[in-house]
């Protein structure tokens, strides 16, 4: 016991933290050794982020003991935590996008002299990147970098301040499989140097691969902890969810029918006027899920815009059920049977300030029975709302209150309910389970598969390979606006897709 | 040669632009920290009256300028408190500052047994060199023929440019203006940075105001600065948030202000142009600058800070 203080970097004892009376952390115990990668596993709302935020100085615990390197400590601000050597890479990066990589590393660094030499900063950034296998151009501005590169900058930022404890909040969510492997190498290197890494994740196989120990949280409580080598993925999953659970995956569907949604040499402009979709062709058949995979920003958004009419394609054709809808407006396309689940649920998908009932009628209200001429029919809104809330198990709805108060999973269920109720011919969904916990993911996946079973053509645009592989009948890979690979789901492996997503062309692709 | 119309106009443009240089550079510093302070007009007026009063009582120009800067900075704290601490809309709070400052400066000029209004200043800024270097053709009057404040304004521009782009504090300041949440998580105190640079902007606006009451119009009258505070806000955009460009933008406006007088000296047919029409020229220029440069995306491209005008709330659950 004498060397206790030498081996433990962080010790949390009986931590409580409540927000407006809701306990986010309830008697949580957690310890972090020096030189280990410690996985923190749990669903959304399990209290992982709260715990990490306490450690990173963003929140202060209501009760409990926090011992840092052997002595009781409190971090009042992230600055305190950083000064003590604890830093966090948030899911939403905290980088100033108009500044360079080197400037972002230097920003707020306490040891910096008054005069700043760009050259010296850049040189330091370059060396640090090389040392840790995190190569990135120090002169580049953040907005010019890919998401993976930005994450490297975040990690470098912590290393530049010589952080002893690094908290990585779901770092692999934005990476290709290859990038994830590279990150894992870096994490092992950091641990070998005696630094401690907290790896927040809900992907069991990653936890199994990279971590030394694992702690599982559920409903704000610590429900288990183990040496990773002794932990069975199935047991971890049960601890995490609290019940046996199998995420739905598609079964091979014999009822794949006629082509329903066809894109022919489609070209769509990006925000800056340059072409973002460069001649993409595919067909989605009735009762089929076509998965579009690719690293974010490779034309997925513009492709969805082109298909739904949010942006009229500059050339090429969109055909729905044998009708050319290339030049049709959004409303005309909705009438003809295009349903769309956008990536941003609030804002683009749902009107945050309107009630759930109103949102559920948002695509049907122009026609009877929802309206009669200029007059709305509140009774029908209510009836429709009640029916869908019940049928799709949308929880947490309070009459008259804005829909933005619902949780992510329930928002997504409401959005899908509205789209699916129109009996669309084609459903275009972008990352429908992004940010959802396992339970909500299960519900949303089931909704998508139900649509497929009904004979709808489903186009699933996602960056989450697990989701794509579980639901798609065929997969198509987008890279810089072009199709670089297409294959039946049976032939798609994360490794092969990862290579294509990084721009390596398949033989005979496109 | 040094008496030619062109040289005289240019020299006058520098003089007329100098008050604007201070105010514009100040507003650039404030806006780079993400705070839009529409109170420049008010801060300049408060600086103008405070500076005039101090010089009137002490006969010291140095004290006049120092008091003007202190007054401008102190006055800007109202806006800082409202917009940073209370998170009131920056537009509303800045406009309030202008309205308040305008009234306050008029009131102070007329208050008391022996009001300032109508009195000439006890000291004024004059060119520091007579003859010698100032007699060199062309560059003599343009470079060496000015009063001390013109040279101080050049130093201010150089210092502001160095501060913004080559110092640790400048980096923090720009980061706060672009993305306060990221800056804070890197250990920068967002509120402190904004307060400090709103006050710096206020101090420079105060100095700019004092230049009007101690050099350009050295007899106290209500609103001696015209609408220079508003022009300064337009100049920030014309200068695309860069101090060196502000210097030249301010001189361009100085020239536009002078053009009516120049036309008169040129005789027929130029002097037939109504001078009131020419007096509008600076404002027409300001409007054109706003239309051409300030439209959303273009302003961003030019260097408008991304978080300009947005109150900062630390993320809360």
XYZ file of N, CA and C in Angstrom, chain B residues 72-296:
675
model
N -12.814 57.812 -21.691
C -13.350 56.900 -22.705
C -13.380 55.470 -22.194
N -12.288 55.046 -21.549
C -12.206 53.678 -21.047
C -13.242 53.458 -19.953
N -13.348 54.436 -19.035
C -14.300 54.292 -17.935
C -15.721 54.230 -18.478
N -15.996 55.071 -19.467
C -17.333 55.096 -20.040
C -17.663 53.772 -20.734
N -16.654 53.175 -21.372
C -16.902 51.919 -22.105
C -17.209 50.761 -21.158
N -16.848 50.907 -19.881
C -17.142 49.835 -18.926
C -18.649 49.570 -18.835
N -19.442 50.627 -19.066
C -20.899 50.443 -19.053
C -21.294 49.392 -20.096
N -20.730 49.556 -21.282
C -21.032 48.605 -22.357
C -20.455 47.227 -22.026
N -19.250 47.200 -21.478
C -18.635 45.918 -21.144
C -19.478 45.171 -20.124
N -19.901 45.900 -19.097
C -20.698 45.258 -18.058
C -22.012 44.732 -18.639
N -22.677 45.551 -19.447
C -23.967 45.142 -19.997
C -23.809 43.980 -20.966
N -22.829 44.063 -21.870
C -22.778 43.068 -22.936
C -21.985 41.825 -22.545
N -20.985 41.951 -21.693
C -20.195 40.773 -21.326
C -20.757 40.109 -20.070
N -20.962 40.896 -19.029
C -21.423 40.292 -17.770
C -22.908 39.976 -17.805
N -23.712 40.926 -18.293
C -25.159 40.689 -18.300
C -25.635 40.063 -19.606
N -24.759 40.011 -20.605
C -25.075 39.411 -21.906
C -26.257 40.091 -22.593
N -26.381 41.390 -22.373
C -27.349 42.180 -23.116
C -26.883 42.207 -24.575
N -27.812 42.337 -25.503
C -27.442 42.467 -26.906
C -26.418 43.585 -27.077
N -25.332 43.287 -27.764
C -24.266 44.275 -27.936
C -24.755 45.486 -28.716
N -25.655 45.245 -29.645
C -26.200 46.338 -30.447
C -26.921 47.336 -29.540
N -27.806 46.794 -28.717
C -28.617 47.650 -27.851
C -27.728 48.420 -26.885
N -26.793 47.687 -26.263
C -25.978 48.334 -25.249
C -25.055 49.381 -25.874
N -24.540 49.107 -27.062
C -23.681 50.077 -27.735
C -24.444 51.332 -28.136
N -25.653 51.132 -28.657
C -26.471 52.294 -29.034
C -26.792 53.136 -27.812
N -27.086 52.466 -26.709
C -27.389 53.186 -25.474
C -26.186 54.033 -25.067
N -24.993 53.460 -25.249
C -23.776 54.177 -24.879
C -23.629 55.454 -25.717
N -23.941 55.341 -26.992
C -23.847 56.511 -27.863
C -24.845 57.597 -27.456
N -26.076 57.169 -27.203
C -27.102 58.151 -26.836
C -26.720 58.824 -25.525
N -26.306 58.031 -24.556
C -25.919 58.543 -23.249
C -24.702 59.472 -23.383
N -23.703 59.025 -24.132
C -22.469 59.799 -24.268
C -22.703 61.140 -24.932
N -23.596 61.149 -25.939
C -23.896 62.397 -26.637
C -24.517 63.402 -25.668
N -25.495 62.929 -24.919
C -26.151 63.806 -23.956
C -25.195 64.259 -22.866
N -24.406 63.322 -22.370
C -23.498 63.624 -21.272
C -22.481 64.679 -21.683
N -21.953 64.551 -22.897
C -20.916 65.499 -23.307
C -21.510 66.900 -23.495
N -22.729 66.985 -24.029
C -23.373 68.291 -24.158
C -23.638 68.889 -22.787
N -24.130 68.031 -21.895
C -24.451 68.497 -20.543
C -23.206 69.031 -19.845
N -22.110 68.257 -19.909
C -20.887 68.668 -19.230
C -20.346 69.967 -19.832
N -20.556 70.146 -21.129
C -20.073 71.361 -21.771
C -20.835 72.599 -21.334
N -22.103 72.395 -20.878
C -22.930 73.550 -20.529
C -23.146 73.690 -19.037
N -22.664 72.718 -18.285
C -22.962 72.702 -16.848
C -22.101 73.713 -16.091
N -22.576 74.074 -14.935
C -21.784 74.891 -14.028
C -21.960 76.383 -14.231
N -21.347 77.147 -13.347
C -21.439 78.608 -13.373
C -20.751 79.166 -14.615
N -19.646 78.514 -14.942
C -18.793 79.044 -15.992
C -18.594 77.943 -17.034
N -19.599 77.719 -17.888
C -19.556 76.542 -18.763
C -18.451 76.612 -19.819
N -18.080 75.437 -20.273
C -17.029 75.338 -21.279
C -17.468 75.878 -22.625
N -18.754 75.754 -22.903
C -19.229 76.006 -24.258
C -18.866 77.417 -24.726
N -18.338 77.492 -25.939
C -17.942 78.765 -26.514
C -16.533 79.184 -26.187
N -15.905 78.528 -25.203
C -14.547 78.898 -24.833
C -13.520 78.255 -25.755
N -12.490 79.013 -26.119
C -11.403 78.378 -26.871
C -10.531 77.563 -25.924
N -9.872 76.563 -26.500
C -9.000 75.727 -25.681
C -7.786 76.536 -25.248
N -7.287 76.217 -24.031
C -6.140 76.959 -23.526
C -4.841 76.513 -24.185
N -4.888 75.363 -24.838
C -3.716 74.900 -25.592
C -4.217 74.046 -26.744
N -3.523 74.055 -27.857
C -3.933 73.219 -28.977
C -2.709 72.529 -29.564
N -2.962 71.423 -30.245
C -1.874 70.708 -30.916
C -1.469 71.472 -32.168
N -0.178 71.746 -32.299
C 0.337 72.451 -33.481
C 1.452 71.601 -34.085
N 1.732 71.824 -35.370
C 2.844 71.093 -35.988
C 4.112 71.275 -35.172
N 4.885 70.181 -34.977
C 6.036 70.292 -34.086
C 7.263 70.854 -34.788
N 7.300 70.758 -36.120
C 8.446 71.303 -36.841
C 7.993 72.467 -37.704
N 8.717 73.561 -37.604
C 8.513 74.661 -38.545
C 9.787 74.785 -39.358
N 9.657 74.819 -40.663
C 10.858 74.927 -41.499
C 11.677 73.653 -41.397
N 12.927 73.683 -41.821
C 13.804 72.518 -41.753
C 13.229 71.369 -42.547
N 13.121 70.233 -41.870
C 12.629 69.018 -42.530
C 11.261 69.240 -43.172
N 10.437 70.050 -42.527
C 9.083 70.245 -43.030
C 9.055 71.010 -44.342
N 10.191 71.590 -44.736
C 10.236 72.319 -45.997
C 10.705 71.478 -47.174
N 11.143 70.242 -46.903
C 11.524 69.355 -48.003
C 10.323 69.213 -48.928
N 10.538 69.277 -50.237
C 9.387 69.151 -51.145
C 8.624 67.841 -50.916
N 7.339 67.902 -51.037
C 6.402 66.790 -50.940
C 6.468 66.065 -49.593
N 7.588 65.343 -49.337
C 7.575 64.553 -48.103
C 7.699 65.428 -46.869
N 8.207 66.625 -47.009
C 8.298 67.520 -45.863
C 6.957 67.678 -45.181
N 5.998 68.287 -45.880
C 4.693 68.465 -45.228
C 3.969 67.139 -44.945
N 4.148 66.156 -45.822
C 3.395 64.909 -45.638
C 3.917 64.084 -44.461
N 5.253 64.101 -44.266
C 5.831 63.261 -43.213
C 6.161 64.074 -41.968
N 6.723 65.293 -42.173
C 7.281 66.014 -41.021
C 6.441 67.197 -40.579
N 5.342 67.457 -41.283
C 4.630 68.691 -41.003
C 3.479 68.579 -40.021
N 3.446 67.527 -39.216
C 2.245 67.318 -38.403
C 2.461 67.637 -36.941
N 1.338 67.611 -36.225
C 1.432 67.762 -34.772
C 1.733 66.405 -34.137
N 2.027 66.463 -32.838
C 2.490 65.272 -32.139
C 1.490 64.108 -32.222
N 0.195 64.411 -32.139
C -0.808 63.343 -32.100
C -0.803 62.501 -33.378
N -0.448 63.123 -34.506
C -0.389 62.349 -35.746
C 0.680 61.258 -35.614
N 1.817 61.630 -35.045
C 2.881 60.628 -34.891
C 2.496 59.579 -33.850
N 1.810 60.057 -32.801
C 1.323 59.097 -31.804
C 0.356 58.113 -32.467
N -0.467 58.610 -33.394
C -1.438 57.714 -34.037
C -0.712 56.686 -34.905
N 0.395 57.091 -35.538
C 1.151 56.119 -36.336
C 1.740 55.036 -35.429
N 2.292 55.497 -34.298
C 2.830 54.531 -33.345
C 1.735 53.588 -32.839
N 0.555 54.175 -32.610
C -0.563 53.358 -32.118
C -0.917 52.267 -33.122
N -0.947 52.652 -34.404
C -1.277 51.673 -35.434
C -0.234 50.550 -35.444
N 1.042 50.927 -35.409
C 2.099 49.916 -35.432
C 2.013 49.015 -34.204
N 1.789 49.634 -33.063
C 1.712 48.861 -31.827
C 0.514 47.921 -31.851
N -0.625 48.412 -32.337
C -1.830 47.573 -32.373
C -1.624 46.393 -33.301
N -0.967 46.638 -34.438
C -0.737 45.563 -35.395
C 0.189 44.499 -34.802
N 1.255 44.962 -34.147
C 2.172 44.021 -33.506
C 1.448 43.253 -32.406
N 0.697 43.979 -31.615
C -0.022 43.362 -30.494
C -0.982 42.278 -30.977
N -1.741 42.584 -32.020
C -2.754 41.627 -32.491
C -2.127 40.365 -33.066
N -1.023 40.526 -33.807
C -0.566 39.384 -34.611
C 0.728 38.749 -34.129
N 1.409 39.384 -33.170
C 2.697 38.827 -32.762
C 2.874 38.670 -31.268
N 1.802 38.792 -30.518
C 1.971 38.589 -29.076
C 0.998 37.541 -28.555
N 1.341 37.040 -27.379
C 0.508 36.042 -26.715
C -0.891 36.603 -26.459
N -0.955 37.843 -25.970
C -2.264 38.416 -25.668
C -3.073 38.624 -26.943
N -2.370 38.997 -28.016
C -3.062 39.180 -29.287
C -3.674 37.877 -29.767
N -2.943 36.784 -29.578
C -3.458 35.470 -29.985
C -4.704 35.121 -29.180
N -4.636 35.352 -27.859
C -5.807 35.080 -27.015
C -6.987 35.924 -27.464
N -6.695 37.182 -27.758
C -7.736 38.114 -28.165
C -8.403 37.662 -29.470
N -7.609 37.275 -30.442
C -8.191 36.834 -31.713
C -8.974 35.540 -31.523
N -8.431 34.641 -30.682
C -9.132 33.381 -30.444
C -10.484 33.630 -29.784
N -10.526 34.564 -28.847
C -11.790 34.888 -28.179
C -12.793 35.451 -29.190
N -12.303 36.221 -30.132
C -13.189 36.782 -31.138
C -13.688 35.748 -32.132
N -12.899 34.712 -32.347
C -13.293 33.687 -33.313
C -14.161 32.618 -32.667
N -13.771 32.173 -31.500
C -14.388 30.986 -30.923
C -14.159 30.985 -29.413
N -14.991 31.734 -28.685
C -14.745 31.893 -27.247
C -14.750 30.572 -26.479
N -15.580 29.626 -26.897
C -15.643 28.360 -26.153
C -14.301 27.627 -26.247
N -13.730 27.598 -27.444
C -12.445 26.933 -27.610
C -11.354 27.680 -26.855
N -11.415 29.005 -26.926
C -10.404 29.788 -26.233
C -10.474 29.514 -24.734
N -11.684 29.458 -24.211
C -11.799 29.230 -22.776
C -11.270 27.856 -22.388
N -11.557 26.850 -23.204
C -11.071 25.528 -22.822
C -9.559 25.436 -22.978
N -8.962 26.379 -23.676
C -7.496 26.419 -23.722
C -6.946 27.265 -22.579
N -7.815 27.721 -21.691
C -7.334 28.421 -20.511
C -7.380 29.940 -20.610
N -8.056 30.462 -21.610
C -8.159 31.914 -21.740
C -9.413 32.397 -21.012
N -9.296 33.465 -20.250
C -10.440 34.023 -19.545
C -11.193 34.963 -20.491
N -12.294 34.454 -21.034
C -13.005 35.172 -22.091
C -13.507 36.532 -21.610
N -14.124 36.552 -20.445
C -14.702 37.806 -19.955
C -13.603 38.846 -19.741
N -12.486 38.411 -19.166
C -11.414 39.348 -18.888
C -10.860 39.941 -20.186
N -10.657 39.056 -21.176
C -10.130 39.534 -22.462
C -11.094 40.547 -23.075
N -12.381 40.258 -23.024
C -13.342 41.179 -23.643
C -13.407 42.499 -22.891
N -13.455 42.441 -21.578
C -13.453 43.676 -20.793
C -12.233 44.535 -21.156
N -11.052 43.898 -21.122
C -9.814 44.651 -21.330
C -9.824 45.347 -22.686
N -10.328 44.656 -23.703
C -10.218 45.235 -25.040
C -11.384 46.141 -25.400
N -12.489 45.996 -24.692
C -13.535 47.024 -24.822
C -13.008 48.328 -24.231
N -12.307 48.182 -23.098
C -11.762 49.386 -22.457
C -10.629 49.995 -23.283
N -9.813 49.156 -23.878
C -8.767 49.685 -24.757
C -9.406 50.448 -25.906
N -10.469 49.893 -26.454
C -11.190 50.568 -27.526
C -11.757 51.893 -27.044
N -12.279 51.900 -25.825
C -12.833 53.112 -25.248
C -11.762 54.179 -25.064
N -10.591 53.748 -24.581
C -9.500 54.698 -24.359
C -9.075 55.339 -25.678
N -8.961 54.519 -26.716
C -8.538 55.068 -28.010
C -9.619 55.962 -28.611
N -10.886 55.580 -28.411
C -11.966 56.454 -28.886
C -11.903 57.787 -28.152
N -11.609 57.738 -26.861
C -11.476 58.964 -26.076
C -10.362 59.848 -26.626
N -9.228 59.236 -26.927
C -8.109 59.993 -27.504
C -8.518 60.597 -28.837
N -9.237 59.817 -29.639
C -9.706 60.321 -30.936
C -10.617 61.519 -30.751
N -11.506 61.436 -29.767
C -12.410 62.546 -29.496
C -11.640 63.792 -29.076
N -10.627 63.596 -28.210
C -9.840 64.728 -27.722
C -9.094 65.402 -28.862
N -8.729 64.615 -29.874
C -8.030 65.236 -31.004
C -8.926 66.266 -31.699
N -10.213 65.967 -31.739
C -11.133 66.940 -32.330
C -11.198 68.208 -31.484
N -11.355 68.035 -30.169
C -11.581 69.233 -29.341
C -10.285 69.976 -29.010
N -9.131 69.342 -29.199
C -7.865 70.005 -28.875
C -7.035 70.350 -30.102
N -7.418 69.849 -31.272
C -6.635 70.166 -32.456
C -7.509 70.675 -33.594
N -8.563 69.955 -33.919
C -9.323 70.305 -35.124
C -10.321 71.424 -34.884
N -11.049 71.371 -33.755
C -12.073 72.375 -33.459
C -11.825 72.899 -32.050
N -10.738 73.610 -31.824
C -10.330 73.865 -30.438
C -11.131 74.938 -29.724
N -12.408 74.979 -29.959
C -13.302 75.808 -29.158
C -14.462 74.907 -28.796
N -14.815 74.844 -27.493
C -15.816 73.838 -27.170
C -17.170 74.162 -27.753
N -17.736 73.227 -28.458
C -19.096 73.334 -28.979
C -19.707 71.961 -28.855
N -21.023 71.904 -28.937
C -21.670 70.601 -28.845
C -21.281 69.714 -30.024
N -21.010 68.463 -29.713
C -20.693 67.467 -30.738
C -19.646 67.956 -31.727
N -18.458 68.235 -31.236
C -17.411 68.736 -32.127
C -16.920 67.673 -33.114
N -17.316 66.441 -32.915
C -16.749 65.379 -33.762
C -17.633 65.051 -34.952
N -18.751 65.796 -35.112
C -19.657 65.444 -36.212
C -20.174 64.030 -35.992
N -20.073 63.193 -37.019
C -20.531 61.804 -36.892
C -19.348 60.837 -36.967
N -18.180 61.314 -36.514
C -16.971 60.507 -36.695
C -17.044 59.133 -36.042
N -17.773 59.030 -34.938
C -17.887 57.734 -34.267
C -18.518 56.698 -35.174
N -19.512 57.127 -35.916
C -20.189 56.197 -36.837
C -19.280 55.867 -38.018
N -18.597 56.908 -38.503
C -17.667 56.666 -39.608
C -16.615 55.636 -39.185
N -16.140 55.746 -37.942
C -15.102 54.823 -37.470
C -15.588 53.373 -37.539
N -16.850 53.176 -37.207
C -17.381 51.803 -37.250
C -17.393 51.284 -38.685
N -17.741 52.167 -39.630
C -17.691 51.763 -41.038
C -16.254 51.521 -41.490
N -15.338 52.343 -40.956
C -13.934 52.193 -41.352
C -13.352 50.854 -40.921
N -13.829 50.348 -39.800
C -13.351 49.035 -39.341
C -13.575 47.998 -40.436
N -14.745 48.077 -41.060
C -15.055 47.118 -42.119
C -14.211 47.403 -43.355
N -14.123 48.700 -43.709
C -13.319 49.069 -44.867
C -11.869 48.620 -44.668
N -11.401 48.663 -43.429
C -10.026 48.264 -43.126
C -9.917 46.757 -42.911
N -11.021 46.052 -43.097
C -11.095 44.604 -42.846
C -10.365 44.193 -41.560
N -10.601 44.895 -40.515
C -10.142 44.561 -39.163
C -8.616 44.517 -39.045
N -7.934 45.362 -39.855
C -6.474 45.401 -39.790
C -6.025 46.847 -39.547
N -5.180 47.067 -38.518
C -4.814 48.437 -38.134
C -4.165 49.242 -39.254
N -3.223 48.651 -40.003
C -2.557 49.459 -41.037
C -3.526 49.939 -42.093
N -4.468 49.079 -42.453
C -5.448 49.518 -43.439
C -6.339 50.614 -42.867
N -6.552 50.574 -41.551
C -7.388 51.594 -40.917
C -6.765 52.972 -41.100
N -5.425 53.023 -41.038
C -4.729 54.296 -41.199
C -5.092 54.916 -42.547
N -4.987 54.129 -43.591
C -5.248 54.669 -44.921
C -6.733 54.898 -45.164
N -7.558 54.028 -44.616
C -9.003 54.231 -44.744
C -9.396 55.542 -44.078
N -8.796 55.820 -42.921
C -9.140 57.059 -42.203
C -8.707 58.273 -43.014
N -7.542 58.179 -43.647
C -7.079 59.317 -44.460
C -7.949 59.512 -45.689
N -8.428 58.410 -46.244
C -9.347 58.524 -47.374
C -10.581 59.322 -46.962
N -11.079 59.044 -45.760
C -12.244 59.776 -45.287
C -11.888 61.210 -44.933
N -10.666 61.383 -44.450
C -10.211 62.747 -44.198
C -10.230 63.542 -45.488
N -9.746 62.925 -46.556
C -9.726 63.592 -47.859
C -11.137 63.899 -48.340
N -12.045 62.948 -48.124
C -13.430 63.158 -48.547
C -14.049 64.321 -47.791
N -13.650 64.485 -46.520
C -14.169 65.592 -45.731
C -13.631 66.926 -46.248
N -12.396 66.886 -46.706
C -11.709 68.107 -47.130
C -12.124 68.561 -48.535
N -12.696 67.623 -49.297
C -12.853 67.860 -50.725
C -13.712 69.104 -51.027
N -14.697 69.363 -50.159
C -15.547 70.532 -50.388
C -14.738 71.825 -50.364
N -13.863 71.909 -49.351
C -13.009 73.090 -49.224
C -12.080 73.215 -50.425
N -11.495 72.069 -50.819
C -10.585 72.070 -51.962
C -11.277 72.589 -53.216
N -12.511 72.150 -53.412
C -13.257 72.580 -54.590
C -13.415 74.093 -54.613
N -13.687 74.651 -53.440
C -13.851 76.095 -53.370
C -12.584 76.814 -53.815
N -11.413 76.275 -53.401
C -10.159 76.954 -53.725
C -9.816 76.830 -55.199
N -10.389 75.826 -55.871
C -10.044 75.627 -57.272
C -10.730 76.632 -58.194
N -11.728 77.329 -57.686
C -12.442 78.294 -58.520
C -13.372 77.622 -59.526
N -13.918 78.414 -60.469
C -14.849 77.890 -61.482
C -14.188 76.784 -62.292
N -14.890 75.752 -62.735
C -16.302 75.504 -62.419
C -16.480 74.718 -61.108
N -15.363 74.326 -60.486
C -15.462 73.421 -59.336
C -16.215 74.027 -58.170
N -16.002 75.321 -57.987
C -16.608 75.937 -56.801
C -18.124 76.057 -56.930
N -18.656 75.747 -58.119
C -20.101 75.786 -58.287
C -20.801 74.579 -57.672
N -20.034 73.510 -57.415
C -20.650 72.339 -56.794
C -21.059 72.708 -55.377
N -22.317 72.543 -55.038
C -22.760 72.947 -53.693
C -21.952 72.222 -52.616
N -21.446 72.976 -51.656
C -20.579 72.360 -50.664
C -21.352 71.387 -49.769
N -22.661 71.638 -49.617
C -23.433 70.705 -48.776
C -23.501 69.318 -49.428
N -23.480 69.298 -50.762
C -23.484 68.014 -51.478
C -22.175 67.282 -51.200
N -21.085 68.044 -51.266
C -19.778 67.420 -51.037
C -19.606 66.993 -49.583
N -20.288 67.708 -48.688
C -20.190 67.348 -47.281
C -20.761 65.956 -47.020
N -21.619 65.502 -47.944
C -22.199 64.172 -47.785
C -21.226 63.066 -48.179
N -20.181 63.470 -48.905
C -19.310 62.467 -49.511
C -18.795 61.392 -48.537
N -18.298 61.782 -47.359
C -17.807 60.738 -46.448
C -18.881 59.698 -46.126
N -20.115 60.182 -45.990
C -21.183 59.257 -45.601
C -21.570 58.358 -46.760
N -21.551 58.945 -47.966
C -21.829 58.115 -49.142
C -20.754 57.035 -49.260
N -19.500 57.454 -49.047
C -18.408 56.469 -49.069
C -18.630 55.368 -48.037
N -19.060 55.792 -46.847
C -19.286 54.811 -45.783
C -20.354 53.814 -46.187
N -21.429 54.323 -46.792
C -22.517 53.431 -47.192
C -22.036 52.449 -48.258
N -21.278 52.989 -49.223
C -20.790 52.100 -50.287
C -19.865 51.027 -49.694
N -18.979 51.462 -48.777
C -18.076 50.499 -48.164
C -18.853 49.390 -47.474
N -19.898 49.768 -46.746
C -20.714 48.780 -46.049
C -21.375 47.832 -47.033
N -21.950 48.386 -48.098
C -22.674 47.553 -49.056
C -21.735 46.566 -49.734
N -20.575 47.069 -50.127
C -19.674 46.230 -50.907
C -18.995 45.187 -50.022
N -18.606 45.618 -48.831
C -17.737 44.761 -48.038
C -18.435 43.995 -46.930
N -19.525 44.526 -46.433
C -20.024 43.982 -45.185
C -21.041 42.865 -45.355
N -21.363 42.479 -46.593
C -22.352 41.431 -46.754
C -21.791 40.132 -46.203
N -22.605 39.455 -45.432
C -22.296 38.230 -44.677
C -21.007 37.504 -44.995
